[in-house]
Amino acid sequence: TVADGLTLTLLKTSTTAVNIGTSTDTSAIKKTIQDFVTAYNGLMNLMRDQTKYDSATKTAGSLQGDAKAISLQQMLRNVSGGSTTLGGAFARLADIGLDPGQNGTLTVNSSKLDKALTNLSDLKRFFSSVDTTNASNNGFAKKWSEFATKTLGTDGAIATGQTGLQKRIKDNDKQI
């Protein structure tokens, strides 16, 4: 192994010099970021639809009025609206072309994202840096990962909420 993720298999010897180069596949990085935005927006739209009340049809989403769902929605907006001082040239999602849109969604500004992809070292730090003294200053991938763990983990908000609901159902059954 020459470098992490790179392996060379040499098949024969040569008396002439051989130059080997590598390049970064920025189109794959861009697609990954765009796929994340699509998934993020899908989650935000689902949460919005499930927590809203449609006054025209007089129908409520399944989670309308659910404090945990609304809290999770706000927490996710807070993570995405935050900043980091560890990302060099990038501090906010808008700096790399992920602009805040309607209802907490993100829109991709391709020209800004393309420009950010020319500064991969800062972009990497922007997503993956860890601040050992202040977790709210971590890179965005770290922040979203922490949010997911707090939300979906064994002791996360959803599991705790389900346990609480199950207990209330049992208590109600006893009372009946």
GROMACS .gro file of N, CA and C in nm:
model
  528
    1THR      N    1   0.085  -0.117   0.000
    1THR     CA    2   0.000   0.000   0.000
    1THR      C    3   0.090   0.124   0.000
    2VAL      N    4   0.066   0.211  -0.095
    2VAL     CA    5   0.145   0.333  -0.108
    2VAL      C    6   0.089   0.442  -0.017
    3ALA      N    7  -0.042   0.457  -0.018
    3ALA     CA    8  -0.112   0.555   0.065
    3ALA      C    9  -0.247   0.495   0.100
    4ASP      N   10  -0.312   0.551   0.201
    4ASP     CA   11  -0.442   0.499   0.240
    4ASP      C   12  -0.534   0.492   0.120
    5GLY      N   13  -0.586   0.373   0.093
    5GLY     CA   14  -0.681   0.355  -0.017
    5GLY      C   15  -0.616   0.338  -0.153
    6LEU      N   16  -0.485   0.334  -0.161
    6LEU     CA   17  -0.416   0.322  -0.289
    6LEU      C   18  -0.319   0.206  -0.281
    7THR      N   19  -0.333   0.111  -0.372
    7THR     CA   20  -0.245  -0.004  -0.379
    7THR      C   21  -0.189  -0.013  -0.519
    8LEU      N   22  -0.060  -0.037  -0.532
    8LEU     CA   23   0.004  -0.055  -0.662
    8LEU      C   24   0.047  -0.200  -0.674
    9THR      N   25   0.020  -0.258  -0.788
    9THR     CA   26   0.068  -0.392  -0.819
    9THR      C   27   0.162  -0.378  -0.937
   10LEU      N   28   0.291  -0.399  -0.915
   10LEU     CA   29   0.392  -0.384  -1.020
   10LEU      C   30   0.410  -0.518  -1.088
   11LEU      N   31   0.397  -0.519  -1.221
   11LEU     CA   32   0.400  -0.644  -1.296
   11LEU      C   33   0.535  -0.676  -1.359
   12LYS      N   34   0.618  -0.574  -1.384
   12LYS     CA   35   0.749  -0.601  -1.442
   12LYS      C   36   0.843  -0.486  -1.408
   13THR      N   37   0.970  -0.513  -1.422
   13THR     CA   38   1.069  -0.410  -1.398
   13THR      C   39   1.092  -0.332  -1.527
   14SER      N   40   1.143  -0.212  -1.510
   14SER     CA   41   1.168  -0.126  -1.625
   14SER      C   42   1.293  -0.044  -1.598
   15THR      N   43   1.366  -0.015  -1.704
   15THR     CA   44   1.486   0.067  -1.688
   15THR      C   45   1.454   0.215  -1.707
   16THR      N   46   1.334   0.245  -1.753
   16THR     CA   47   1.294   0.385  -1.770
   16THR      C   48   1.205   0.426  -1.654
   17ALA      N   49   1.211   0.555  -1.625
   17ALA     CA   50   1.130   0.607  -1.515
   17ALA      C   51   0.981   0.602  -1.552
   18VAL      N   52   0.900   0.571  -1.454
   18VAL     CA   53   0.756   0.567  -1.472
   18VAL      C   54   0.695   0.668  -1.375
   19ASN      N   55   0.618   0.759  -1.429
   19ASN     CA   56   0.549   0.856  -1.344
   19ASN      C   57   0.409   0.807  -1.313
   20ILE      N   58   0.375   0.816  -1.188
   20ILE     CA   59   0.242   0.773  -1.144
   20ILE      C   60   0.175   0.894  -1.082
   21GLY      N   61   0.054   0.922  -1.121
   21GLY     CA   62  -0.018   1.036  -1.066
   21GLY      C   63  -0.151   0.992  -1.007
   22THR      N   64  -0.201   1.073  -0.924
   22THR     CA   65  -0.334   1.050  -0.868
   22THR      C   66  -0.415   1.177  -0.884
   23SER      N   67  -0.542   1.161  -0.882
   23SER     CA   68  -0.630   1.278  -0.887
   23SER      C   69  -0.750   1.251  -0.798
   24THR      N   70  -0.812   1.357  -0.754
   24THR     CA   71  -0.930   1.345  -0.670
   24THR      C   72  -1.052   1.352  -0.759
   25ASP      N   73  -1.145   1.263  -0.735
   25ASP     CA   74  -1.269   1.260  -0.812
   25ASP      C   75  -1.369   1.357  -0.751
   26THR      N   76  -1.354   1.484  -0.787
   26THR     CA   77  -1.442   1.585  -0.729
   26THR      C   78  -1.586   1.567  -0.772
   27SER      N   79  -1.609   1.505  -0.887
   27SER     CA   80  -1.748   1.484  -0.929
   27SER      C   81  -1.817   1.385  -0.835
   28ALA      N   82  -1.744   1.287  -0.785
   28ALA     CA   83  -1.802   1.192  -0.689
   28ALA      C   84  -1.830   1.261  -0.556
   29ILE      N   85  -1.740   1.351  -0.514
   29ILE     CA   86  -1.761   1.426  -0.390
   29ILE      C   87  -1.884   1.514  -0.404
   30LYS      N   88  -1.895   1.582  -0.519
   30LYS     CA   89  -2.010   1.670  -0.544
   30LYS      C   90  -2.140   1.590  -0.543
   31LYS      N   91  -2.138   1.473  -0.606
   31LYS     CA   92  -2.259   1.389  -0.610
   31LYS      C   93  -2.296   1.344  -0.469
   32THR      N   94  -2.199   1.310  -0.387
   32THR     CA   95  -2.226   1.270  -0.250
   32THR      C   96  -2.290   1.385  -0.172
   33ILE      N   97  -2.239   1.504  -0.189
   33ILE     CA   98  -2.296   1.620  -0.121
   33ILE      C   99  -2.437   1.646  -0.171
   34GLN      N  100  -2.458   1.636  -0.303
   34GLN     CA  101  -2.592   1.657  -0.358
   34GLN      C  102  -2.689   1.549  -0.311
   35ASP      N  103  -2.641   1.425  -0.302
   35ASP     CA  104  -2.726   1.315  -0.250
   35ASP      C  105  -2.763   1.341  -0.105
   36PHE      N  106  -2.668   1.392  -0.026
   36PHE     CA  107  -2.699   1.425   0.112
   36PHE      C  108  -2.808   1.531   0.117
   37VAL      N  109  -2.797   1.635   0.035
   37VAL     CA  110  -2.897   1.743   0.034
   37VAL      C  111  -3.034   1.687  -0.002
   38THR      N  112  -3.039   1.596  -0.098
   38THR     CA  113  -3.166   1.534  -0.136
   38THR      C  114  -3.227   1.457  -0.019
   39ALA      N  115  -3.145   1.379   0.050
   39ALA     CA  116  -3.193   1.302   0.166
   39ALA      C  117  -3.234   1.396   0.280
   40TYR      N  118  -3.153   1.496   0.306
   40TYR     CA  119  -3.183   1.593   0.412
   40TYR      C  120  -3.316   1.663   0.383
   41ASN      N  121  -3.333   1.709   0.259
   41ASN     CA  122  -3.457   1.777   0.222
   41ASN      C  123  -3.577   1.682   0.232
   42GLY      N  124  -3.557   1.556   0.196
   42GLY     CA  125  -3.665   1.458   0.209
   42GLY      C  126  -3.708   1.444   0.355
   43LEU      N  127  -3.611   1.439   0.444
   43LEU     CA  128  -3.642   1.430   0.587
   43LEU      C  129  -3.713   1.554   0.635
   44MET      N  130  -3.662   1.671   0.597
   44MET     CA  131  -3.725   1.796   0.642
   44MET      C  132  -3.868   1.809   0.587
   45ASN      N  133  -3.889   1.769   0.462
   45ASN     CA  134  -4.024   1.776   0.404
   45ASN      C  135  -4.118   1.677   0.472
   46LEU      N  136  -4.069   1.557   0.501
   46LEU     CA  137  -4.150   1.457   0.571
   46LEU      C  138  -4.190   1.508   0.709
   47MET      N  139  -4.093   1.563   0.781
   47MET     CA  140  -4.123   1.614   0.915
   47MET      C  141  -4.221   1.731   0.908
   48ARG      N  142  -4.202   1.819   0.810
   48ARG     CA  143  -4.294   1.932   0.795
   48ARG      C  144  -4.436   1.882   0.765
   49ASP      N  145  -4.447   1.787   0.672
   49ASP     CA  146  -4.579   1.736   0.634
   49ASP      C  147  -4.648   1.663   0.749
   50GLN      N  148  -4.570   1.592   0.830
   50GLN     CA  149  -4.628   1.513   0.939
   50GLN      C  150  -4.663   1.597   1.062
   51THR      N  151  -4.605   1.717   1.072
   51THR     CA  152  -4.632   1.800   1.189
   51THR      C  153  -4.724   1.919   1.159
   52LYS      N  154  -4.767   1.934   1.036
   52LYS     CA  155  -4.846   2.053   1.001
   52LYS      C  156  -4.997   2.026   1.013
   53TYR      N  157  -5.068   2.135   1.016
   53TYR     CA  158  -5.214   2.130   1.009
   53TYR      C  159  -5.254   2.203   0.882
   54ASP      N  160  -5.331   2.135   0.797
   54ASP     CA  161  -5.377   2.193   0.671
   54ASP      C  162  -5.516   2.252   0.695
   55SER      N  163  -5.521   2.385   0.706
   55SER     CA  164  -5.648   2.450   0.737
   55SER      C  165  -5.747   2.440   0.622
   56ALA      N  166  -5.698   2.426   0.499
   56ALA     CA  167  -5.789   2.416   0.384
   56ALA      C  168  -5.868   2.285   0.389
   57THR      N  169  -5.799   2.175   0.420
   57THR     CA  170  -5.867   2.044   0.425
   57THR      C  171  -5.906   2.006   0.567
   58LYS      N  172  -5.866   2.088   0.663
   58LYS     CA  173  -5.893   2.062   0.804
   58LYS      C  174  -5.841   1.924   0.847
   59THR      N  175  -5.719   1.894   0.803
   59THR     CA  176  -5.655   1.768   0.842
   59THR      C  177  -5.519   1.796   0.904
   60ALA      N  178  -5.487   1.716   1.002
   60ALA     CA  179  -5.359   1.730   1.071
   60ALA      C  180  -5.267   1.616   1.031
   61GLY      N  181  -5.138   1.646   1.024
   61GLY     CA  182  -5.040   1.540   1.002
   61GLY      C  183  -5.037   1.448   1.122
   62SER      N  184  -4.987   1.329   1.102
   62SER     CA  185  -4.984   1.228   1.209
   62SER      C  186  -4.913   1.276   1.335
   63LEU      N  187  -4.815   1.363   1.318
   63LEU     CA  188  -4.736   1.410   1.432
   63LEU      C  189  -4.766   1.556   1.466
   64GLN      N  190  -4.876   1.608   1.417
   64GLN     CA  191  -4.911   1.747   1.445
   64GLN      C  192  -4.929   1.764   1.595
   65GLY      N  193  -4.858   1.861   1.651
   65GLY     CA  194  -4.865   1.887   1.794
   65GLY      C  195  -4.772   1.801   1.878
   66ASP      N  196  -4.701   1.706   1.816
   66ASP     CA  197  -4.609   1.620   1.890
   66ASP      C  198  -4.483   1.700   1.924
   67ALA      N  199  -4.461   1.723   2.051
   67ALA     CA  200  -4.350   1.807   2.095
   67ALA      C  201  -4.215   1.749   2.056
   68LYS      N  202  -4.200   1.617   2.063
   68LYS     CA  203  -4.071   1.555   2.028
   68LYS      C  204  -4.040   1.576   1.880
   69ALA      N  205  -4.139   1.556   1.794
   69ALA     CA  206  -4.116   1.573   1.651
   69ALA      C  207  -4.079   1.717   1.618
   70ILE      N  208  -4.148   1.809   1.678
   70ILE     CA  209  -4.120   1.951   1.654
   70ILE      C  210  -3.982   1.987   1.708
   71SER      N  211  -3.948   1.933   1.824
   71SER     CA  212  -3.816   1.958   1.883
   71SER      C  213  -3.706   1.901   1.794
   72LEU      N  214  -3.723   1.780   1.743
   72LEU     CA  215  -3.623   1.720   1.655
   72LEU      C  216  -3.606   1.803   1.528
   73GLN      N  217  -3.715   1.851   1.476
   73GLN     CA  218  -3.711   1.935   1.356
   73GLN      C  219  -3.629   2.061   1.384
   74GLN      N  220  -3.653   2.123   1.497
   74GLN     CA  221  -3.580   2.245   1.533
   74GLN      C  222  -3.433   2.216   1.559
   75MET      N  223  -3.403   2.104   1.623
   75MET     CA  224  -3.264   2.067   1.649
   75MET      C  225  -3.188   2.048   1.519
   76LEU      N  226  -3.252   1.985   1.422
   76LEU     CA  227  -3.188   1.962   1.292
   76LEU      C  228  -3.163   2.095   1.221
   77ARG      N  229  -3.259   2.184   1.228
   77ARG     CA  230  -3.239   2.318   1.169
   77ARG      C  231  -3.123   2.391   1.239
   78ASN      N  232  -3.114   2.376   1.371
   78ASN     CA  233  -3.005   2.440   1.445
   78ASN      C  234  -2.868   2.385   1.403
   79VAL      N  235  -2.859   2.254   1.384
   79VAL     CA  236  -2.733   2.195   1.340
   79VAL      C  237  -2.696   2.251   1.204
   80SER      N  238  -2.791   2.249   1.112
   80SER     CA  239  -2.763   2.294   0.975
   80SER      C  240  -2.740   2.444   0.966
   81GLY      N  241  -2.797   2.518   1.056
   81GLY     CA  242  -2.778   2.663   1.055
   81GLY      C  243  -2.658   2.709   1.134
   82GLY      N  244  -2.586   2.616   1.193
   82GLY     CA  245  -2.472   2.650   1.277
   82GLY      C  246  -2.348   2.682   1.196
   83SER      N  247  -2.238   2.694   1.267
   83SER     CA  248  -2.111   2.725   1.201
   83SER      C  249  -1.998   2.651   1.273
   84THR      N  250  -1.881   2.656   1.212
   84THR     CA  251  -1.760   2.600   1.271
   84THR      C  252  -1.645   2.694   1.240
   85THR      N  253  -1.549   2.701   1.330
   85THR     CA  254  -1.429   2.781   1.305
   85THR      C  255  -1.315   2.693   1.257
   86LEU      N  256  -1.343   2.563   1.239
   86LEU     CA  257  -1.237   2.468   1.204
   86LEU      C  258  -1.227   2.441   1.055
   87GLY      N  259  -1.316   2.500   0.974
   87GLY     CA  260  -1.321   2.470   0.831
   87GLY      C  261  -1.241   2.563   0.743
   88GLY      N  262  -1.144   2.634   0.798
   88GLY     CA  263  -1.061   2.722   0.717
   88GLY      C  264  -1.145   2.827   0.646
   89ALA      N  265  -1.151   2.819   0.514
   89ALA     CA  266  -1.226   2.917   0.434
   89ALA      C  267  -1.377   2.903   0.448
   90PHE      N  268  -1.421   2.793   0.507
   90PHE     CA  269  -1.564   2.765   0.517
   90PHE      C  270  -1.609   2.763   0.662
   91ALA      N  271  -1.713   2.838   0.693
   91ALA     CA  272  -1.766   2.840   0.829
   91ALA      C  273  -1.910   2.790   0.834
   92ARG      N  274  -1.987   2.815   0.729
   92ARG     CA  275  -2.130   2.778   0.724
   92ARG      C  276  -2.158   2.698   0.598
   93LEU      N  277  -2.269   2.627   0.598
   93LEU     CA  278  -2.306   2.548   0.481
   93LEU      C  279  -2.317   2.637   0.357
   94ALA      N  280  -2.367   2.758   0.372
   94ALA     CA  281  -2.381   2.849   0.258
   94ALA      C  282  -2.245   2.880   0.195
   95ASP      N  283  -2.137   2.873   0.272
   95ASP     CA  284  -2.004   2.899   0.219
   95ASP      C  285  -1.961   2.796   0.115
   96ILE      N  286  -2.018   2.676   0.123
   96ILE     CA  287  -1.982   2.572   0.025
   96ILE      C  288  -2.093   2.552  -0.078
   97GLY      N  289  -2.194   2.637  -0.075
   97GLY     CA  290  -2.299   2.629  -0.175
   97GLY      C  291  -2.424   2.555  -0.131
   98LEU      N  292  -2.439   2.530  -0.002
   98LEU     CA  293  -2.561   2.468   0.049
   98LEU      C  294  -2.640   2.578   0.120
   99ASP      N  295  -2.721   2.645   0.041
   99ASP     CA  296  -2.794   2.762   0.090
   99ASP      C  297  -2.923   2.722   0.159
  100PRO      N  298  -2.958   2.793   0.268
  100PRO     CA  299  -3.085   2.764   0.335
  100PRO      C  300  -3.201   2.797   0.241
  101GLY      N  301  -3.297   2.705   0.235
  101GLY     CA  302  -3.414   2.725   0.151
  101GLY      C  303  -3.539   2.734   0.236
  102GLN      N  304  -3.651   2.716   0.172
  102GLN     CA  305  -3.780   2.723   0.243
  102GLN      C  306  -3.795   2.605   0.337
  103ASN      N  307  -3.865   2.629   0.446
  103ASN     CA  308  -3.903   2.523   0.540
  103ASN      C  309  -3.785   2.443   0.594
  104GLY      N  310  -3.670   2.506   0.606
  104GLY     CA  311  -3.555   2.437   0.664
  104GLY      C  312  -3.479   2.349   0.567
  105THR      N  313  -3.517   2.350   0.440
  105THR     CA  314  -3.446   2.268   0.341
  105THR      C  315  -3.320   2.340   0.295
  106LEU      N  316  -3.239   2.270   0.218
  106LEU     CA  317  -3.117   2.326   0.161
  106LEU      C  318  -3.127   2.327   0.010
  107THR      N  319  -3.070   2.427  -0.054
  107THR     CA  320  -3.061   2.429  -0.200
  107THR      C  321  -2.913   2.432  -0.237
  108VAL      N  322  -2.880   2.362  -0.345
  108VAL     CA  323  -2.741   2.354  -0.389
  108VAL      C  324  -2.713   2.465  -0.489
  109ASN      N  325  -2.616   2.547  -0.456
  109ASN     CA  326  -2.565   2.649  -0.547
  109ASN      C  327  -2.443   2.586  -0.613
  110SER      N  328  -2.460   2.534  -0.734
  110SER     CA  329  -2.355   2.457  -0.800
  110SER      C  330  -2.226   2.534  -0.820
  111SER      N  331  -2.234   2.662  -0.854
  111SER     CA  332  -2.110   2.738  -0.877
  111SER      C  333  -2.032   2.754  -0.746
  112LYS      N  334  -2.101   2.780  -0.635
  112LYS     CA  335  -2.032   2.791  -0.506
  112LYS      C  336  -1.975   2.656  -0.463
  113LEU      N  337  -2.050   2.548  -0.488
  113LEU     CA  338  -2.002   2.415  -0.452
  113LEU      C  339  -1.881   2.378  -0.537
  114ASP      N  340  -1.885   2.408  -0.667
  114ASP     CA  341  -1.770   2.381  -0.753
  114ASP      C  342  -1.646   2.456  -0.704
  115LYS      N  343  -1.665   2.580  -0.663
  115LYS     CA  344  -1.552   2.660  -0.612
  115LYS      C  345  -1.500   2.597  -0.482
  116ALA      N  346  -1.589   2.553  -0.394
  116ALA     CA  347  -1.547   2.490  -0.269
  116ALA      C  348  -1.469   2.362  -0.295
  117LEU      N  349  -1.504   2.291  -0.402
  117LEU     CA  350  -1.436   2.166  -0.435
  117LEU      C  351  -1.292   2.188  -0.483
  118THR      N  352  -1.255   2.313  -0.507
  118THR     CA  353  -1.115   2.342  -0.542
  118THR      C  354  -1.028   2.357  -0.419
  119ASN      N  355  -1.089   2.358  -0.301
  119ASN     CA  356  -1.017   2.372  -0.175
  119ASN      C  357  -1.052   2.252  -0.086
  120LEU      N  358  -1.006   2.134  -0.129
  120LEU     CA  359  -1.045   2.010  -0.062
  120LEU      C  360  -0.994   1.999   0.081
  121SER      N  361  -0.879   2.056   0.111
  121SER     CA  362  -0.828   2.044   0.248
  121SER      C  363  -0.919   2.116   0.347
  122ASP      N  364  -0.963   2.239   0.312
  122ASP     CA  365  -1.056   2.310   0.400
  122ASP      C  366  -1.194   2.244   0.400
  123LEU      N  367  -1.236   2.192   0.285
  123LEU     CA  368  -1.366   2.126   0.277
  123LEU      C  369  -1.368   2.003   0.367
  124LYS      N  370  -1.259   1.928   0.367
  124LYS     CA  371  -1.250   1.811   0.454
  124LYS      C  372  -1.258   1.853   0.601
  125ARG      N  373  -1.184   1.957   0.638
  125ARG     CA  374  -1.189   2.005   0.776
  125ARG      C  375  -1.329   2.056   0.812
  126PHE      N  376  -1.393   2.123   0.717
  126PHE     CA  377  -1.527   2.177   0.738
  126PHE      C  378  -1.625   2.065   0.777
  127PHE      N  379  -1.609   1.949   0.717
  127PHE     CA  380  -1.699   1.838   0.748
  127PHE      C  381  -1.652   1.751   0.863
  128SER      N  382  -1.523   1.725   0.875
  128SER     CA  383  -1.480   1.619   0.966
  128SER      C  384  -1.400   1.663   1.088
  129SER      N  385  -1.374   1.791   1.106
  129SER     CA  386  -1.295   1.834   1.221
  129SER      C  387  -1.369   1.810   1.352
  130VAL      N  388  -1.290   1.786   1.456
  130VAL     CA  389  -1.344   1.766   1.591
  130VAL      C  390  -1.280   1.868   1.683
  131ASP      N  391  -1.363   1.940   1.755
  131ASP     CA  392  -1.317   2.036   1.855
  131ASP      C  393  -1.333   1.967   1.990
  132THR      N  394  -1.221   1.931   2.052
  132THR     CA  395  -1.226   1.855   2.177
  132THR      C  396  -1.276   1.936   2.295
  133THR      N  397  -1.281   2.069   2.282
  133THR     CA  398  -1.328   2.152   2.393
  133THR      C  399  -1.469   2.205   2.372
  134ASN      N  400  -1.520   2.201   2.247
  134ASN     CA  401  -1.652   2.257   2.218
  134ASN      C  402  -1.716   2.180   2.102
  135ALA      N  403  -1.799   2.082   2.135
  135ALA     CA  404  -1.860   1.996   2.033
  135ALA      C  405  -1.947   2.074   1.936
  136SER      N  406  -2.001   2.187   1.977
  136SER     CA  407  -2.085   2.264   1.885
  136SER      C  408  -2.002   2.330   1.775
  137ASN      N  409  -1.870   2.324   1.787
  137ASN     CA  410  -1.781   2.378   1.685
  137ASN      C  411  -1.728   2.270   1.591
  138ASN      N  412  -1.770   2.145   1.610
  138ASN     CA  413  -1.724   2.035   1.525
  138ASN      C  414  -1.762   2.060   1.379
  139GLY      N  415  -1.698   1.984   1.290
  139GLY     CA  416  -1.734   1.987   1.150
  139GLY      C  417  -1.876   1.935   1.131
  140PHE      N  418  -1.936   1.966   1.016
  140PHE     CA  419  -2.077   1.937   0.996
  140PHE      C  420  -2.110   1.788   0.988
  141ALA      N  421  -2.023   1.707   0.932
  141ALA     CA  422  -2.050   1.563   0.930
  141ALA      C  423  -2.052   1.509   1.073
  142LYS      N  424  -1.963   1.560   1.156
  142LYS     CA  425  -1.959   1.520   1.297
  142LYS      C  426  -2.085   1.565   1.369
  143LYS      N  427  -2.129   1.689   1.341
  143LYS     CA  428  -2.250   1.741   1.406
  143LYS      C  429  -2.372   1.657   1.368
  144TRP      N  430  -2.385   1.625   1.239
  144TRP     CA  431  -2.500   1.546   1.196
  144TRP      C  432  -2.494   1.404   1.252
  145SER      N  433  -2.373   1.349   1.261
  145SER     CA  434  -2.358   1.216   1.319
  145SER      C  435  -2.399   1.216   1.467
  146GLU      N  436  -2.357   1.316   1.540
  146GLU     CA  437  -2.395   1.328   1.681
  146GLU      C  438  -2.546   1.346   1.696
  147PHE      N  439  -2.604   1.425   1.607
  147PHE     CA  440  -2.749   1.444   1.609
  147PHE      C  441  -2.820   1.310   1.585
  148ALA      N  442  -2.773   1.234   1.487
  148ALA     CA  443  -2.835   1.105   1.455
  148ALA      C  444  -2.824   1.009   1.573
  149THR      N  445  -2.709   1.007   1.640
  149THR     CA  446  -2.691   0.920   1.755
  149THR      C  447  -2.785   0.961   1.869
  150LYS      N  448  -2.793   1.091   1.894
  150LYS     CA  449  -2.882   1.140   2.001
  150LYS      C  450  -3.029   1.113   1.968
  151THR      N  451  -3.060   1.109   1.842
  151THR     CA  452  -3.198   1.090   1.801
  151THR      C  453  -3.234   0.943   1.786
  152LEU      N  454  -3.148   0.867   1.719
  152LEU     CA  455  -3.182   0.729   1.682
  152LEU      C  456  -3.115   0.624   1.768
  153GLY      N  457  -3.021   0.663   1.853
  153GLY     CA  458  -2.948   0.568   1.935
  153GLY      C  459  -3.037   0.497   2.037
  154THR      N  460  -2.981   0.399   2.102
  154THR     CA  461  -3.054   0.319   2.201
  154THR      C  462  -3.119   0.406   2.307
  155ASP      N  463  -3.048   0.507   2.352
  155ASP     CA  464  -3.101   0.600   2.451
  155ASP      C  465  -3.143   0.732   2.386
  156GLY      N  466  -3.163   0.730   2.255
  156GLY     CA  467  -3.197   0.851   2.182
  156GLY      C  468  -3.340   0.897   2.205
  157ALA      N  469  -3.369   1.013   2.151
  157ALA     CA  470  -3.499   1.076   2.171
  157ALA      C  471  -3.615   0.989   2.120
  158ILE      N  472  -3.596   0.921   2.008
  158ILE     CA  473  -3.706   0.840   1.955
  158ILE      C  474  -3.730   0.718   2.042
  159ALA      N  475  -3.623   0.649   2.080
  159ALA     CA  476  -3.638   0.531   2.167
  159ALA      C  477  -3.700   0.570   2.300
  160THR      N  478  -3.655   0.680   2.356
  160THR     CA  479  -3.709   0.727   2.484
  160THR      C  480  -3.857   0.762   2.468
  161GLY      N  481  -3.891   0.828   2.358
  161GLY     CA  482  -4.031   0.862   2.332
  161GLY      C  483  -4.118   0.740   2.316
  162GLN      N  484  -4.067   0.639   2.245
  162GLN     CA  485  -4.143   0.515   2.227
  162GLN      C  486  -4.166   0.446   2.361
  163THR      N  487  -4.063   0.441   2.443
  163THR     CA  488  -4.074   0.379   2.574
  163THR      C  489  -4.179   0.451   2.658
  164GLY      N  490  -4.177   0.584   2.653
  164GLY     CA  491  -4.275   0.663   2.728
  164GLY      C  492  -4.418   0.637   2.678
  165LEU      N  493  -4.435   0.630   2.546
  165LEU     CA  494  -4.568   0.603   2.491
  165LEU      C  495  -4.617   0.462   2.529
  166GLN      N  496  -4.527   0.365   2.522
  166GLN     CA  497  -4.565   0.229   2.559
  166GLN      C  498  -4.606   0.221   2.705
  167LYS      N  499  -4.537   0.294   2.791
  167LYS     CA  500  -4.572   0.296   2.932
  167LYS      C  501  -4.710   0.360   2.951
  168ARG      N  502  -4.737   0.469   2.879
  168ARG     CA  503  -4.868   0.533   2.890
  168ARG      C  504  -4.979   0.441   2.841
  169ILE      N  505  -4.952   0.366   2.736
  169ILE     CA  506  -5.052   0.271   2.685
  169ILE      C  507  -5.080   0.164   2.791
  170LYS      N  508  -4.976   0.109   2.853
  170LYS     CA  509  -4.994   0.009   2.958
  170LYS      C  510  -5.072   0.066   3.075
  171ASP      N  511  -5.036   0.188   3.115
  171ASP     CA  512  -5.109   0.253   3.226
  171ASP      C  513  -5.256   0.273   3.191
  172ASN      N  514  -5.281   0.316   3.068
  172ASN     CA  515  -5.420   0.334   3.024
  172ASN      C  516  -5.496   0.202   3.022
  173ASP      N  517  -5.429   0.095   2.975
  173ASP     CA  518  -5.492  -0.036   2.974
  173ASP      C  519  -5.529  -0.081   3.115
  174LYS      N  520  -5.440  -0.055   3.212
  174LYS     CA  521  -5.470  -0.090   3.351
  174LYS      C  522  -5.590  -0.015   3.403
  175GLN      N  523  -5.594   0.114   3.368
  175GLN     CA  524  -5.708   0.197   3.415
  175GLN      C  525  -5.840   0.152   3.352
  176ILE      N  526  -5.834   0.107   3.229
  176ILE     CA  527  -5.957   0.062   3.162
  176ILE      C  528  -6.005  -0.066   3.228
   0.00000   0.00000   0.00000
